[in-house]
Tab-separated table of C-alpha atoms and ligand atoms in Angstrom:
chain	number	residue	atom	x	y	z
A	1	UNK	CA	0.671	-8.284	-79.190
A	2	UNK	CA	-2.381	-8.816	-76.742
A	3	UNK	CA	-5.689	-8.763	-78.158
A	4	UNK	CA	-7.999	-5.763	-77.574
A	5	UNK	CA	-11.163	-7.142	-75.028
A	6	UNK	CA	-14.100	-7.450	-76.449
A	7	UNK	CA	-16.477	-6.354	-73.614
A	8	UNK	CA	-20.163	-8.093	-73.606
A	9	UNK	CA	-21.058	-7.848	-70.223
A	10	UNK	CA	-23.012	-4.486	-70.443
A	11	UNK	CA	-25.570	-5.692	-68.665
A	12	UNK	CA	-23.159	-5.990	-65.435
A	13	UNK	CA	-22.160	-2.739	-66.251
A	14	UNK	CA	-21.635	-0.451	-68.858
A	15	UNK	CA	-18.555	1.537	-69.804
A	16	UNK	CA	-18.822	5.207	-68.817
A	17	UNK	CA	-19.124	7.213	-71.430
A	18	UNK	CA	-16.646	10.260	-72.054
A	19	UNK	CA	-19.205	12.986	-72.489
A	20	UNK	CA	-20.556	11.558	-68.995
A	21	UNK	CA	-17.018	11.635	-67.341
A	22	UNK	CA	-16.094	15.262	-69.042
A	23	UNK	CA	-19.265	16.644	-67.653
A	24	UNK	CA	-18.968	15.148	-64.051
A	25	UNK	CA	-14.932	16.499	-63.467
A	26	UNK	CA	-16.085	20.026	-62.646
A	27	UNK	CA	-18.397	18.920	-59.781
A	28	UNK	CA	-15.198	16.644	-58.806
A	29	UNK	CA	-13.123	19.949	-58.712
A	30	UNK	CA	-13.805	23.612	-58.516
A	31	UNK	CA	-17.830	23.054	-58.096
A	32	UNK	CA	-17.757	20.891	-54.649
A	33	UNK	CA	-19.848	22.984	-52.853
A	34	UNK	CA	-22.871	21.300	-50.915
A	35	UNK	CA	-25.965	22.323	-52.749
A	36	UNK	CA	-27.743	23.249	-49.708
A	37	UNK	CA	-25.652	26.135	-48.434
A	38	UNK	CA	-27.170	29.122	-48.630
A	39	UNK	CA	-24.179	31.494	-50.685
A	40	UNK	CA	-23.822	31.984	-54.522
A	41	UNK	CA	-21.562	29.259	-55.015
A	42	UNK	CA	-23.578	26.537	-54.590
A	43	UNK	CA	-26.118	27.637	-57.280
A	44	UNK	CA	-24.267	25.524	-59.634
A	45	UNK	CA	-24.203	21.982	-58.162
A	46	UNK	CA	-27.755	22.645	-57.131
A	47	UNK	CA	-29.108	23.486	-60.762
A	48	UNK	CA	-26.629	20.806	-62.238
A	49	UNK	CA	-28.953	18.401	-60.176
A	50	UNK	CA	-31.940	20.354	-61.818
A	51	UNK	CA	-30.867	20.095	-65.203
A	52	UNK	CA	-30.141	16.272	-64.932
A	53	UNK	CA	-33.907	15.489	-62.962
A	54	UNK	CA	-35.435	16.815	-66.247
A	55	UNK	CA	-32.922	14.755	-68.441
A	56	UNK	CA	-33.974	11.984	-66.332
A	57	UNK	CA	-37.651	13.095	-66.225
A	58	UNK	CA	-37.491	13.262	-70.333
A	59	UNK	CA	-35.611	9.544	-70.760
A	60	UNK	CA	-38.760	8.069	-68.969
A	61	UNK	CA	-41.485	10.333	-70.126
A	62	UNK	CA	-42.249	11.510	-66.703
A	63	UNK	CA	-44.782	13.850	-66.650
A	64	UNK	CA	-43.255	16.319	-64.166
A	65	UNK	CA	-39.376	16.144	-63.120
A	66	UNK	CA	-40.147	16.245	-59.138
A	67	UNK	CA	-41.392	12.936	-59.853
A	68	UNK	CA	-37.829	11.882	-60.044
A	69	UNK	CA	-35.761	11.317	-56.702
A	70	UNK	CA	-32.123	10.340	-57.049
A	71	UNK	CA	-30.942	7.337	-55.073
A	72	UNK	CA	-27.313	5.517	-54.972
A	73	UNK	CA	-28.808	2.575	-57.076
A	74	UNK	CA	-31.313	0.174	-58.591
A	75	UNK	CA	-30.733	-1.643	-55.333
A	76	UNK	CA	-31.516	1.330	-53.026
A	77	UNK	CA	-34.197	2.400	-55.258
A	78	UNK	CA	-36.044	-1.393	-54.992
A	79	UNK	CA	-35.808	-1.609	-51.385
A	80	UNK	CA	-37.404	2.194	-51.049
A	81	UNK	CA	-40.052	1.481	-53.263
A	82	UNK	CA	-41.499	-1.868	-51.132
A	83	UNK	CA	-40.862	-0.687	-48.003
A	84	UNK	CA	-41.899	2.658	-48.350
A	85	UNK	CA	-45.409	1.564	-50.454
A	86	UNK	CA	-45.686	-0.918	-47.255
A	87	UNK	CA	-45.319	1.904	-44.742
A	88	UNK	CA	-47.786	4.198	-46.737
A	89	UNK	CA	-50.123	1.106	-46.334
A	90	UNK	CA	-49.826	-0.544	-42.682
A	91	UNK	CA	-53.285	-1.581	-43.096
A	92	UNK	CA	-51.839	-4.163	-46.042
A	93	UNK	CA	-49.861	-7.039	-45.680
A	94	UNK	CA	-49.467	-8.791	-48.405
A	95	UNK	CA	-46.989	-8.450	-52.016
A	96	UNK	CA	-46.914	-10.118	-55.161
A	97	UNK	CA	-43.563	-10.220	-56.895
A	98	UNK	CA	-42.498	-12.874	-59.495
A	99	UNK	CA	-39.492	-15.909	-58.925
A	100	UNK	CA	-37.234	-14.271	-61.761
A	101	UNK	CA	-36.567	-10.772	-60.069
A	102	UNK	CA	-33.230	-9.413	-59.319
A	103	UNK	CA	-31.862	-10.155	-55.501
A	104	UNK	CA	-32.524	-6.010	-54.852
A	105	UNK	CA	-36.098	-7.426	-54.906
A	106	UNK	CA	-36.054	-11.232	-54.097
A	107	UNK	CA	-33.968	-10.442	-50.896
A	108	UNK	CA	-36.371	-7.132	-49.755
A	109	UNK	CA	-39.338	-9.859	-50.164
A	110	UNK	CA	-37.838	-12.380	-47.997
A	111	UNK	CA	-37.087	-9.870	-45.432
A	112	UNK	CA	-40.835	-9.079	-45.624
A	113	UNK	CA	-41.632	-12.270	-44.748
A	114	UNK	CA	-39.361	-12.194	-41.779
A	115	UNK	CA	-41.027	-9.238	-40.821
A	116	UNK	CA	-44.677	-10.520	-40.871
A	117	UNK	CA	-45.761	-9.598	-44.387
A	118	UNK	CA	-46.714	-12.600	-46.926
A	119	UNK	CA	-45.298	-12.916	-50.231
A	120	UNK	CA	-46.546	-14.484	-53.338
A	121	UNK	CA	-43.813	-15.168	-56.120
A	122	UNK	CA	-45.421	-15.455	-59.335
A	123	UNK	CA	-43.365	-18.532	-61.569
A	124	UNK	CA	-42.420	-17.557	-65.435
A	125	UNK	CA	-42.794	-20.372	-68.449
A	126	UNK	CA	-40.259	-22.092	-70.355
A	127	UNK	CA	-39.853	-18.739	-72.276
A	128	UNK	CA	-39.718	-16.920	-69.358
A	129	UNK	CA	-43.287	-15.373	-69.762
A	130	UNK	CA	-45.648	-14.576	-66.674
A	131	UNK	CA	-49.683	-16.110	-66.914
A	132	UNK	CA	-51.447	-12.886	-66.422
A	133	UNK	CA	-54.554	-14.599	-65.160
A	134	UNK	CA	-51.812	-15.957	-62.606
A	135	UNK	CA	-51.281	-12.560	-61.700
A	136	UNK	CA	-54.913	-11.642	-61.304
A	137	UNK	CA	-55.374	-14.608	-59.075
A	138	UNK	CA	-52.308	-13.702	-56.495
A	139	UNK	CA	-54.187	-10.170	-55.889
A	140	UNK	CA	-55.572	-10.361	-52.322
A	141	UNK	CA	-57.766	-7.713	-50.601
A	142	UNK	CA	-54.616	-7.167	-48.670
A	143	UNK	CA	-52.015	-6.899	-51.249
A	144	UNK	CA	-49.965	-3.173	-51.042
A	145	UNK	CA	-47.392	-3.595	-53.911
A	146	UNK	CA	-46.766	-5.809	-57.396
A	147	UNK	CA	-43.177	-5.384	-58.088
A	148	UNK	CA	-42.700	-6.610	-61.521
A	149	UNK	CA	-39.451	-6.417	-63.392
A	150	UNK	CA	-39.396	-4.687	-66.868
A	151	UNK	CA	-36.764	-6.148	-68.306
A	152	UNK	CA	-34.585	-9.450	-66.997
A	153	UNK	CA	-31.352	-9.157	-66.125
A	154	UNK	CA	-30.067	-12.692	-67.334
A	155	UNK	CA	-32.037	-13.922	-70.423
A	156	UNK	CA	-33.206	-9.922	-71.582
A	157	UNK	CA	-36.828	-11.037	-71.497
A	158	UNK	CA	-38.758	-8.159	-71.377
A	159	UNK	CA	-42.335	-8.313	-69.165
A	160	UNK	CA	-45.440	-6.757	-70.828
A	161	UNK	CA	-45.762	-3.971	-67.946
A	162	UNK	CA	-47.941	-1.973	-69.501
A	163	UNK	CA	-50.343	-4.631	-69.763
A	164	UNK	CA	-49.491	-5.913	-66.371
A	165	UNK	CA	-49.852	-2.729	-64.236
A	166	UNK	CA	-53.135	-2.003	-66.247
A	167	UNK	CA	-54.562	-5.554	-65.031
A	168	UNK	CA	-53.696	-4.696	-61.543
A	169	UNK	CA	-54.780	-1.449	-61.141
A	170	UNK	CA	-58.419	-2.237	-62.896
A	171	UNK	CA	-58.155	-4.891	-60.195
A	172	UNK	CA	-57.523	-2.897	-57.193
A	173	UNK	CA	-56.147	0.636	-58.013
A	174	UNK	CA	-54.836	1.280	-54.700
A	175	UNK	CA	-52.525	-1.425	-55.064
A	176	UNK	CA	-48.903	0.431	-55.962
A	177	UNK	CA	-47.111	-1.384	-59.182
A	178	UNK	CA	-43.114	-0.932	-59.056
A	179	UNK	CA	-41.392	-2.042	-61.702
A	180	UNK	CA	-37.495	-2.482	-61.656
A	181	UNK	CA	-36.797	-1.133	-65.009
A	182	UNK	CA	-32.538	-1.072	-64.908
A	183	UNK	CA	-32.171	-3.227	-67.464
A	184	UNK	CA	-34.857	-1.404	-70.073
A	185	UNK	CA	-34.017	2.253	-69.286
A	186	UNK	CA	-31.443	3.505	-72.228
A	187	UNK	CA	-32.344	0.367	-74.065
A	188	UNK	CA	-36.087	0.433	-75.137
A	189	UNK	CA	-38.096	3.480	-75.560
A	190	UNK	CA	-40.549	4.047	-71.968
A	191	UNK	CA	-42.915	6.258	-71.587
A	192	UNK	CA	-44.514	6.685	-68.066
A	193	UNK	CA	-47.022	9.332	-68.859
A	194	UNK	CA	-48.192	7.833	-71.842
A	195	UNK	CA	-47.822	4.302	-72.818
A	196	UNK	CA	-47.390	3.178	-68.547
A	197	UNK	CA	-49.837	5.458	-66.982
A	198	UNK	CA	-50.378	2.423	-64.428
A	199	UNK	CA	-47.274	2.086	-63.210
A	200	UNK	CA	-46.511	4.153	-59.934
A	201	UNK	CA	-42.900	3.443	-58.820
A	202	UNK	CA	-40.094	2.963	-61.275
A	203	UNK	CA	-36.337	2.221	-60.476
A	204	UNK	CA	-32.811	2.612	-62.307
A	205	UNK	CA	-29.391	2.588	-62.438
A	206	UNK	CA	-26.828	5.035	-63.954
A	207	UNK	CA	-24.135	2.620	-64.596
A	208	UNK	CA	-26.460	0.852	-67.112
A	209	UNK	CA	-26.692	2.874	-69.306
A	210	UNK	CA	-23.330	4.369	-69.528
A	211	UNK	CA	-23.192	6.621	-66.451
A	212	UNK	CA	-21.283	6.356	-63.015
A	213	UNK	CA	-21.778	3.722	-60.752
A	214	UNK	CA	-23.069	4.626	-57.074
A	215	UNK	CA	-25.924	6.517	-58.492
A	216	UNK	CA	-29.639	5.588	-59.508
A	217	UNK	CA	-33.176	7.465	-59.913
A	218	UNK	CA	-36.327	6.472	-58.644
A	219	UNK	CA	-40.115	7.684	-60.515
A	220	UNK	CA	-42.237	7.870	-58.067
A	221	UNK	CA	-45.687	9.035	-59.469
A	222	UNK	CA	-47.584	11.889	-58.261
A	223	UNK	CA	-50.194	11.136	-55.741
A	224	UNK	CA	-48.895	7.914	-55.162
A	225	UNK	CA	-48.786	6.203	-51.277
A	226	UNK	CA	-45.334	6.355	-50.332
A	227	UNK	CA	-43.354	6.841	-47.739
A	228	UNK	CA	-39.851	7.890	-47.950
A	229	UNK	CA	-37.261	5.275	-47.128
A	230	UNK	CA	-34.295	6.925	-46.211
A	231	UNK	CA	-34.817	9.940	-43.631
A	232	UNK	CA	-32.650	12.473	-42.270
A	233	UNK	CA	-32.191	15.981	-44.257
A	234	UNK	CA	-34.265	17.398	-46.190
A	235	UNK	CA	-32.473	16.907	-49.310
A	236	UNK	CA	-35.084	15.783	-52.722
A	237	UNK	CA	-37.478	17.967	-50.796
A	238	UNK	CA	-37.541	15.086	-47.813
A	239	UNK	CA	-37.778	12.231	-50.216
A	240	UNK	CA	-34.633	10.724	-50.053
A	241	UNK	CA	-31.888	11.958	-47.413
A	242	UNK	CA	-28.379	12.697	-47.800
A	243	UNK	CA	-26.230	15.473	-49.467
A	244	UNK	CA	-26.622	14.336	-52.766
A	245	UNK	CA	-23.984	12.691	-55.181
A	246	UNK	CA	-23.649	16.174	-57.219
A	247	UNK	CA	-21.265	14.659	-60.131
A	248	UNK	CA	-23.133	11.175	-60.457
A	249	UNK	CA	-26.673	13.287	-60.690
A	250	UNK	CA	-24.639	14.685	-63.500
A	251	UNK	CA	-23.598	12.106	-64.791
A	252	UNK	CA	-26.665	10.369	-64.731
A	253	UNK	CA	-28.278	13.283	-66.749
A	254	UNK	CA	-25.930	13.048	-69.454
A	255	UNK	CA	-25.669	9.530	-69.752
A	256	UNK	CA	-29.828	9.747	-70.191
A	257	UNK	CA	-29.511	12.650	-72.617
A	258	UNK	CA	-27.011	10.636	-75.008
A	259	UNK	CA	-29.597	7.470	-74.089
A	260	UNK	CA	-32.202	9.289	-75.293
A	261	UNK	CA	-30.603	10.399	-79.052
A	262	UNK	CA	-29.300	6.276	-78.908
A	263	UNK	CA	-32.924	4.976	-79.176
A	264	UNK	CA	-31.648	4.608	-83.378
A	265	UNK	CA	-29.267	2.073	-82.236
A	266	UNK	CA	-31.786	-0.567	-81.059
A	267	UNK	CA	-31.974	-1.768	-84.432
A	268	UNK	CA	-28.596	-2.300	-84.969
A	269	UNK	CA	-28.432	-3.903	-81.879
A	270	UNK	CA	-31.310	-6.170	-82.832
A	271	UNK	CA	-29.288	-7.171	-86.005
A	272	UNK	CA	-26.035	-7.779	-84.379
A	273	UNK	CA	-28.104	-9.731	-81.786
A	274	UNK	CA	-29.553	-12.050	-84.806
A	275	UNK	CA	-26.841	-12.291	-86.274
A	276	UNK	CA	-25.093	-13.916	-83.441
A	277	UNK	CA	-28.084	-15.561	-82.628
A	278	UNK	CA	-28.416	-17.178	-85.899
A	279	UNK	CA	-24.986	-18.153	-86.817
A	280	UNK	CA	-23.692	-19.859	-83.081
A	281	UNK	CA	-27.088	-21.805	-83.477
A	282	UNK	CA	-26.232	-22.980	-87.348
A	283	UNK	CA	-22.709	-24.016	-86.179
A	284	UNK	CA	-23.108	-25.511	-82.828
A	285	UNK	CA	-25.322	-28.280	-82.055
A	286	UNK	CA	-27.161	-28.667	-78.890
A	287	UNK	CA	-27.757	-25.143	-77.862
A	288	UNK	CA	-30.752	-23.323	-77.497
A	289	UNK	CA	-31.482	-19.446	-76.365
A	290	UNK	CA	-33.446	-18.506	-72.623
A	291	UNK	CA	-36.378	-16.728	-73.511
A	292	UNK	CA	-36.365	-17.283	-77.295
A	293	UNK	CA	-39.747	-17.572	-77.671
A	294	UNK	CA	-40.974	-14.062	-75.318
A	295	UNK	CA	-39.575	-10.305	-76.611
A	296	UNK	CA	-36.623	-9.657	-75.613
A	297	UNK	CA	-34.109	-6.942	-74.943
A	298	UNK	CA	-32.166	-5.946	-78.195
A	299	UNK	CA	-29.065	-6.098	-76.380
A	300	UNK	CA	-28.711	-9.480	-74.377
A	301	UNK	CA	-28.368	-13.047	-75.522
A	302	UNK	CA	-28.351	-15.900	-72.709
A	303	UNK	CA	-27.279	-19.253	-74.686
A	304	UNK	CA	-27.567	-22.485	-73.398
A	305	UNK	CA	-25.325	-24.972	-74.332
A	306	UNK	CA	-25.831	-28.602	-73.577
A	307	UNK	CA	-23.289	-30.906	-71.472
A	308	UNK	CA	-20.640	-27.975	-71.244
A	309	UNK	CA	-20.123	-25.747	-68.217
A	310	UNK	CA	-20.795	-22.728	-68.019
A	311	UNK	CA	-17.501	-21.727	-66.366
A	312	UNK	CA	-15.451	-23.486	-68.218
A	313	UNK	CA	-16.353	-21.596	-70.968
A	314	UNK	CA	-16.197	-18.147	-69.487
A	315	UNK	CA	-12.826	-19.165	-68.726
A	316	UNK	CA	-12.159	-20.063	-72.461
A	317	UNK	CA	-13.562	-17.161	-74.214
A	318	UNK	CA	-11.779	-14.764	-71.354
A	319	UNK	CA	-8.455	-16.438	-73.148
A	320	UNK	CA	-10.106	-15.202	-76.396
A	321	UNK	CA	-10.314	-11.845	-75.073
A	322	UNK	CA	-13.716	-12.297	-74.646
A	323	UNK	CA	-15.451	-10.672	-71.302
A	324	UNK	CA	-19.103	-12.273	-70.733
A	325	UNK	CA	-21.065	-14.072	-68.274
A	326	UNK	CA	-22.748	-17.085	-67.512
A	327	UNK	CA	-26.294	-18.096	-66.202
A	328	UNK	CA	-24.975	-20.448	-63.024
A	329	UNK	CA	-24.688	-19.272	-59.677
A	330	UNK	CA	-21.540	-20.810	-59.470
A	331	UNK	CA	-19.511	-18.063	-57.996
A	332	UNK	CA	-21.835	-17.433	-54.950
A	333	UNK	CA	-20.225	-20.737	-53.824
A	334	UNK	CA	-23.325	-22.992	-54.866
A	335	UNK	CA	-23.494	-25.656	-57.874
A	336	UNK	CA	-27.718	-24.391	-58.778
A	337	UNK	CA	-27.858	-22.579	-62.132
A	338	UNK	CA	-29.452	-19.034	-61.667
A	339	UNK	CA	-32.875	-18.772	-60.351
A	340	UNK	CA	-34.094	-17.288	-63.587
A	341	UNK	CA	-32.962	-20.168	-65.357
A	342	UNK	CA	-34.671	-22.423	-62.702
A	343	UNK	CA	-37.669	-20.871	-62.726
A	344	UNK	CA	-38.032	-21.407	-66.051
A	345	UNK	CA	-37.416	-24.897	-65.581
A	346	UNK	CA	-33.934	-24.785	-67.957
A	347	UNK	CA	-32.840	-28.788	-67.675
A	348	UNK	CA	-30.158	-28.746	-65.645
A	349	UNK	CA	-27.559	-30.297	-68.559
A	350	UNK	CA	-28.455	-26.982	-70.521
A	351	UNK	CA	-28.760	-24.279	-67.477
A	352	UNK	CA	-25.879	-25.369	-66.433
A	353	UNK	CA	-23.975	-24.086	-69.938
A	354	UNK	CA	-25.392	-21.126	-69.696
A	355	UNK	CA	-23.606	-18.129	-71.274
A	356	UNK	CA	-24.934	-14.353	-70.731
A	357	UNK	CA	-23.068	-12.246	-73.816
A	358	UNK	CA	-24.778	-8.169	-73.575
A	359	UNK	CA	-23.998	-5.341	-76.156
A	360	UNK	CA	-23.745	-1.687	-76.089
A	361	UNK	CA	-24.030	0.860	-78.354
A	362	UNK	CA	-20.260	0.543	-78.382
A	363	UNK	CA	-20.452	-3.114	-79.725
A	364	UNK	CA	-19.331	-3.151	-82.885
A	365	UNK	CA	-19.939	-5.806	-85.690
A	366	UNK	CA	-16.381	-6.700	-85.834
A	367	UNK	CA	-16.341	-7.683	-82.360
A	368	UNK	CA	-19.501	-10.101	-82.820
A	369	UNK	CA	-17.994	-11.839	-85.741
A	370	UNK	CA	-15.184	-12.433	-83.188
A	371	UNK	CA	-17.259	-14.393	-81.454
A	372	UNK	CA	-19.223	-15.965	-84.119
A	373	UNK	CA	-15.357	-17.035	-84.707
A	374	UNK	CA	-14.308	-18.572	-81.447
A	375	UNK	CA	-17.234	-19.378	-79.898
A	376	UNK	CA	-18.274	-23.036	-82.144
A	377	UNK	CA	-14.548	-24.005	-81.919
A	378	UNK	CA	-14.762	-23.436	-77.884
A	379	UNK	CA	-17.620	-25.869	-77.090
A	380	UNK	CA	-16.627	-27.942	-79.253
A	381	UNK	CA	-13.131	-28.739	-78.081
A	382	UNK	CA	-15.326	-28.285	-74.048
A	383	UNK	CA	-17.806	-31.049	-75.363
A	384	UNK	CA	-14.872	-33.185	-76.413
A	385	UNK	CA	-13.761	-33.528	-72.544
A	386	UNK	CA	-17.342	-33.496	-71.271
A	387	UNK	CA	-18.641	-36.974	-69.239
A	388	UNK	CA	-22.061	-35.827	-70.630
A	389	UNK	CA	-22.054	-34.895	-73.980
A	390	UNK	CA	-20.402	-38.839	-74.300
A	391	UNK	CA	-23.304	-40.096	-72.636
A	392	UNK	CA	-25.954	-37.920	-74.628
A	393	UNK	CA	-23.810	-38.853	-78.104
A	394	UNK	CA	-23.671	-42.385	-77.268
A	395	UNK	CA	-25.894	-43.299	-75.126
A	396	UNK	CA	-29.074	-41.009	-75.285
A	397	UNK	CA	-31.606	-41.542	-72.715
A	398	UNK	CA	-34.924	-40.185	-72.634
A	399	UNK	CA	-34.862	-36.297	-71.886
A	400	UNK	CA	-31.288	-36.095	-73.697
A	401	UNK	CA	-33.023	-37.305	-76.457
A	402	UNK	CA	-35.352	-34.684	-76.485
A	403	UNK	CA	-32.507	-32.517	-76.941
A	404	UNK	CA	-30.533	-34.084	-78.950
A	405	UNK	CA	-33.640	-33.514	-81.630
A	406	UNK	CA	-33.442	-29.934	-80.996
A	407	UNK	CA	-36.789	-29.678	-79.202
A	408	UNK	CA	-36.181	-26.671	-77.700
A	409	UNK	CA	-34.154	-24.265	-80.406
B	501	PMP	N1	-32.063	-4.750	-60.753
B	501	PMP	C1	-31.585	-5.295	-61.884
B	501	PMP	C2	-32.551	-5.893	-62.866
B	501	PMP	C3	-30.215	-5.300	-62.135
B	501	PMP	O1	-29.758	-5.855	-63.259
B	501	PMP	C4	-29.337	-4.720	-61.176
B	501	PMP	C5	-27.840	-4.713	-61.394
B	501	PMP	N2	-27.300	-5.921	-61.829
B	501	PMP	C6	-29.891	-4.165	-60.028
B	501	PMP	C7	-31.250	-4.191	-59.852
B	501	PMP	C8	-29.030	-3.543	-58.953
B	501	PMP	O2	-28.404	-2.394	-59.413
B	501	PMP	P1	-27.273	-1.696	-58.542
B	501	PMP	O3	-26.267	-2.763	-58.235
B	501	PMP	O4	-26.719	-0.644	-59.411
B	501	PMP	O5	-27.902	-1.179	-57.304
C-alpha cells in the first residue's frame, strides 16, 4: 500500500479548494459568455467578476472594490506596478527594492537598469530583517517606487510594511510603495485602509491561497500615479486589458471569502509550526531555522541543516512521501544557495541544507508528526555519507566550530 503524500509545499502552491472549483464549473460551462457583450446573458459572468472584486476588496481591507484590478498573477501584477508607477513618473529615475525579493521583482529591476533607470537593492540581516534607517538613506530626490515584499517566499519572514511605507511616505509622499504581498494574503490578517494606509500598490496570487492558478489581483490605491501596464480593451475600466479570466475571478473570490473565515487557523498553524520547529531542533544537531530571530509567517519553516544537501534530502523525504522544498538554487542549473539565503549571509555548509517545509489550513497534525518522525533519521543516515560533517566532527576548524556550538539556533 503506497503512502498518502504529505504536501508542504503550499507556499509553491496551494491545493485548490473544492468550494473554489464547484463555484468556477458554471463559468467553465453554460456561463461562457464574454462579459462585455451587450445581451442578457452576459450579466452573469460580468457580476460574478463583481461579486469576487468585493470579496477581494474585503480580504485586504480595501476601502473601495474598484481599487482592485484582476491580473493573471503575482508576476504580472509586480511588473505592472513598477513599470506603470515609472511611466506615471518619467520625471523619476530611480527605485529602491531590497536583495531578498521574488524574481517577479528582482528581474523587472534589472530590466530597469537596462533601460536607464538606477536601482538600489536594500541587503537584509542574518535574520533576514531590513535597517530602516538603510531604507531612509537609499531615498533619492529621484526615487518613483519602493517595492518591498510583505512576506518572503523562502524563510516566511514577514517585513514590517506598515512601518516601512509610513517611513517613506513621511519621507517623500509622492514616492509610490508596492508591496508584493502573495505570500501574506490568506495567511495574516491585512488591512489596507486601516493598519497600511501608506501603502499604494499591492499584488497577489490566487493559487496561494487556495484558488486557481493563472489568476492574481492587484490594489492599486485611489489617487495613486499609475499608469496601466497592459493596454488594449477597455476591460477593468482600461486598467488592465484583456477579456477577463471569468472562472479564475471566481475563483479567486471564493478562495478569499473562505481565506477570510480561515484567519482562526493561524494559530493552529503557529502551533504546528513550533511544534515542528521545536522537536527537529531537540533531535537533530547542527541545524538552525532562516529568519528565526524576525516574525515570521505562521505557515513556513526554512531549516538549515549543516554538511547535508539540500537535494539529497528532498529526494529522501519525497521517498517518505514527503513533498517540500529546499533553499538552493540548484535546479536552475547553478550550485549558489538561494539569494535570500545569501543575502542573509547563510554559511554556505548550512544554506546549502536548506529545506523549505509550508502548511495549509489542510495540514494536519498527523502529517507533522510524520515528519517529526522521518525527518532526524534522514539527516542523520545523509550526515553519515557527508565529506563535511566528517571534517566538522573530527576535525573542526574555525567557523565549523562556531556551529558546531550551536551559535546560531
Ligand atoms: N511573488 C512571490 C513572493 C511569490 O512567492 C510568487 C510565487 N512563487 C510570485 C511573486 C509569483 O507568482 P505567480 O507565479 O503566481 O505569478
Amino acid at each position: 500500500m503506497s503512502t498518502p503524500t504529505i504536501y508542504l509545499d503550499n507556499n509553491a502552491t496551494t491545493p485548490v479548494a473544492p468550494e473554489v472549483v464547484e463555484a468556477m464549473l458554471p463559468f467553465l460551462r453554460e456561463q461562457f459568455y464574454n462579459p462585455s457583450s451587450s445581451y442578457p446573458e452576459a450579466r452573469g459572468p460580468r457580476d460574478a467578476i463583481e461579486r469576487a472584486r468585493e470579496s477581494v476588496a474585503r480580504l485586504v481591507g480595501a476601502g473601495a472594490k474598484s481599487e482592485i484590478l484582476f491580473t493573471s498573477g503575482a508576476t504580472e501584477g509586480n511588473n505592472a506596478a513598477l513599470w506603470g508607477a515609472l511611466r506615471a513618473n518619467p520625471d523619476r529615475r530611480h527605485i529602491v527594492t531590497t536583495q531578498v525579493e521574488h524574481p517577479a521583482v528582482l528581474e523587472v529591476a534589472k530590466e530597469l537598469e537596462r533601460n536607464g533607470y538606477r536601482v538600489t537593492r536594500l541587503g537584509v540581516d542574518r535574520d533576514g530583517n531590513l535597517d530602516k534607517a538603510a531604507l531612509l538613506r537609499a531615498l533619492e530626490p529621484e526615487t518613483a517606487v519602493v517595492s518591498i515584499m510583505h512576506g518572503n517566499n523562502e524563510t516566511g519572514v514577514v517585513f514590517p510594511i506598515g512601518e516601512l511605507s509610513r517611513i517613506v511616505k513621511a519621507a517623500d509622499p509622492r514616492i509610490v510603495f508596492h508591496t508584493d504581498a502573495t505570500q501574506t494574503v490568506g495567511k495574516i490578517p491585512i488591512n489596507l485602509a486601516k493598519t497600511l494606509p501608506h501603502v499604494d500598490i499591492l499584488t497577489m496570487s490566487g493559487h496561494k491561497l487556495h484558488g486557481p492558478k493563472g489568476v492574481g489581483a492587484m490594489f492599486v490605491r485611489r489617487g495613486v500615479r499609475w499608469r496601466p501596464w497592459q493596454i488594449g480593451g477597455h476591460q477593468e475600466r482600461g486598467r488592465r486589458a484583456g477579456t477577463e479570466n471569468v472562472a479564475g475571478i471566481v475563483g479567486l473570490g471564493v478562495a478569499c471569502d473562505l481565506a477570510r473565515t480561515a484567519y482562526a487557523d493561524e494559530e493552529r498553524l503557529r502551533q504546528l509550526q513550533q511544534w515542528l520547529e521545536s522537536s527537529i531542533l531537540a533531535q537533530v544537531p547542527n541545524v538552525f531555522i532562516n529568519g528565526r530571530g524576525a516574525e515570521r509567517l505562521p505557515n513556513t519553516t526554512s531549516f538549515a541543516f549543516e554538511y547535508v544537501e539540500g537535494e539529497a534530502i528532498l529526494l529522501a523525504i519525497a521517498d517518505a512521501g514527503i513533498c517540500a522544498s529546499s533553499g538552493s538554487a540548484c535546479t536552475s542549473g547553478s550550485l549558489d544557495p538561494s539569494h535570500v539565503l545569501k543575502a542573509m549571509d547563510i554559511p554556505f555548509s548550512a544554506a546549502h541544507g536548506s529545506l523549505r517545509l509550508s502548511t495549509s489550513r489542510y495540514t494536519t497534525g498527523a502529517e507533522i508528526e510524520r515528519v517529526i518522525d522521518v525527518l532526524p533519521g534522514i539527516i542523520a543516515s545523509l550526515r553519515r555519507i557527508s565529506p563535511y560533517w566528517d571534517q566538522a566532527t573530527n576535525a573542526p576548524r574555525g567557523d565549523i566550530d562556531v556551529f558546531v556550538q550551536g551559535k546560531y539556533r
